Amino acid sequence: MSKVLVSDSIDQAGIDILSQVATVDVKTGLKPAELIEIIGEYDALMIRSGTRVTQEIIEAGTQLKIIGRAGVGVDNVDVPAATRRGIVVVNSPEGNTIAAAEHAIAMILALSRHIPDANASVKRGAWDRNSFIGAEVYKKTLGIVGLGKIGSHVAAVAKAMGMKLLAYDPFISTERAEQIGCQLVELDLLFQQADYITLHIPKTPETTHLINAVTLAKMKPTARIINCARGGIIEENALAAAIKAGKIAGAALDVFESEPLGESELRSLGKEVILTPHLGASTTEAQVNVAIDVAEQIRDVLLGLPARSAVNIPGLGPDVLEELKPYMQLAETLGNLVGQLAGGRVEVLNVRLQGELATNKSQPLVVAALKGLLYQALRERVNYVNASIEAKERGIRVIETRDASVRDYAGTLHLEATGTLGTHSVTGALLGEREIHLTDVDGFPINVPPSKYMLFTLHRDMPGIIGKLGSLLGSFNVNIASMQVGRKIVRGDAVMALSIDDPLPEGILDEIIKVPGIRDAYTVTL
Ligand SMILES: NC(=O)c1ccc[n+]([C@@H]2O[C@H](COP(=O)([O-])OP(=O)(O)OC[C@H]3O[C@@H](n4cnc5c(N)ncnc54)[C@H](O)[C@@H]3O)[C@@H](O)[C@H]2O)c1
Ligand SMILES: O=C(O)CC[C@@H](O)C(=O)O
């Protein structure tokens, strides 16, 4: 049975799902060294934001197949390191959207009405109504930086509160922003006009320290900043200094450059600053959502099924996957076949996607073809996650072409591998939407379903050659299941494709190429 380590607290609903297929150990609060020591026993790791999955941990996780992040951000996982090791990284892109958006709204209101400090003063026994005069949000301008899932929900709620909405997001259209009720503006204008600025962007090199001394100086002295996105988007010392100097009115932060928050100027500030310990996703509903979402994906991957929200398998969303599944199998089989025909080190793989495959949605087929191509070298170590990287590291150049015109099939895939021992090509298609057929080998038309053990010959089309090959195989006790010859002209060059019941015994290939008329022979195991 597989073993799953859960190293941050997650909802029981997730544990129940994992327990269907694995032994689940919940060990929270592990130090990095403790995690490194035990991770080698586990097939899957499930985390929230508390565990930093570094390259060292990934390398120690020799059995790891999947890392599941019960939440959106995967910035606490070294995704490139996981990708190189062929480990799928999955998240829950939508499970905590509402929770995080509502936390941002709560921060806006709490900041405007000084709720945390007013509450604390009453609990201390005071009845001070003069120190907590607030501000209304009605008719104020909210600047939303990042109009994705969370930013859009914040917009909807803020609109209902009567706020005017400005947004900055270079990756969404003006029409989309208008649908959400936002005016899309440049970042500087948003900084200059907003009474509240709320951040809903990922932390990337471009967004790191987006809020700094220079950008803070552009804001109104009455502006308040809310960050429920990621620590590090705001330069915290510059923010504290701006608030102290009265350059802006306040800030509410849920996330910090370093978590847990250590020594910080922000802690010393008064009611103009609200700090929460990364609670954006901490609702019962969101925790159930993300735990189920991610546990289901871990369960599926451990059962050999694909994950629906893998962050490191390009273009393999659930719809695409469903549609492409039979073609993925075709691509993998053809990759494996052409890799074995090519023999030595492959340097260039030409992938031609034809007919209905000539769309951008077919990108995962190239990955599947590479996975097949590298299977002989890497066996189970190659998968959809690392196939492209492994190919690149081996210097395999992939050339992709698309051709919408195709005659006999809805879609065909043609692979041509050029390597140290020459060039070989195969073409395949699906029959009845699922059954794989080889339709061409090295330019010779054939029509055979691939089988586990196959023999291909390149020979001269002449009387008696099929009989001679049949007798030779018979003398080695090799049973032929099917045989087909593909030729372009009568008595010219031809290809023979044989399905055989067992692997070809050692040494027989040398005998086969001694048969007059046979120029080459290749055996493959698929
Ligand atoms: N506090 C929490 O507990 C909590 C919970 C959930 C999500 N989050 C964080 O909230 C953030 C938003 O999450 P989401 O689910 O809405 O993500 P999302 O991918 O749906 O939206 C992010 C948006 O940011 C935009 N964007 C990217 N780079 C940008 C840039 N340089 N400038 C402006 N816009 C840019 C993208 O176009 C996208 O529309 C993420 O950082 C996520 O990790 C925090
Ligand atoms: O695990 C958490 O509670 C935080 C989650 C949040 O930051 C996310 O990115 O989804």
Coordinates of C-alpha atoms in Angstrom, one line a residue, residues 75 116 126 131 134 160 167-168 210 225 250 262 267 275 391 395 410 443 471 478 501:
D75 CA 5.5 29.2 -3.9
P116 CA -9.7 45.1 16.3
A126 CA -12.7 51.0 28.6
S131 CA -10.7 57.3 19.5
G134 CA -14.0 55.5 11.2
A160 CA -22.4 45.9 -3.8
A167 CA -8.2 47.6 -11.5
Y168 CA -4.8 46.9 -12.8
L210 CA 5.7 46.2 -6.1
I225 CA -3.4 49.0 1.6
G250 CA -2.9 52.4 7.1
G262 CA 9.3 37.9 13.5
R267 CA 3.9 45.2 15.2
L275 CA -2.1 42.0 11.1
A391 CA 14.6 15.5 -23.6
G395 CA 19.9 17.6 -26.3
A410 CA -9.8 12.4 -38.3
G443 CA 7.4 6.0 -45.4
S471 CA 10.6 -20.7 -41.6
V478 CA 8.8 -17.8 -32.6
D501 CA 3.8 -13.8 -29.4

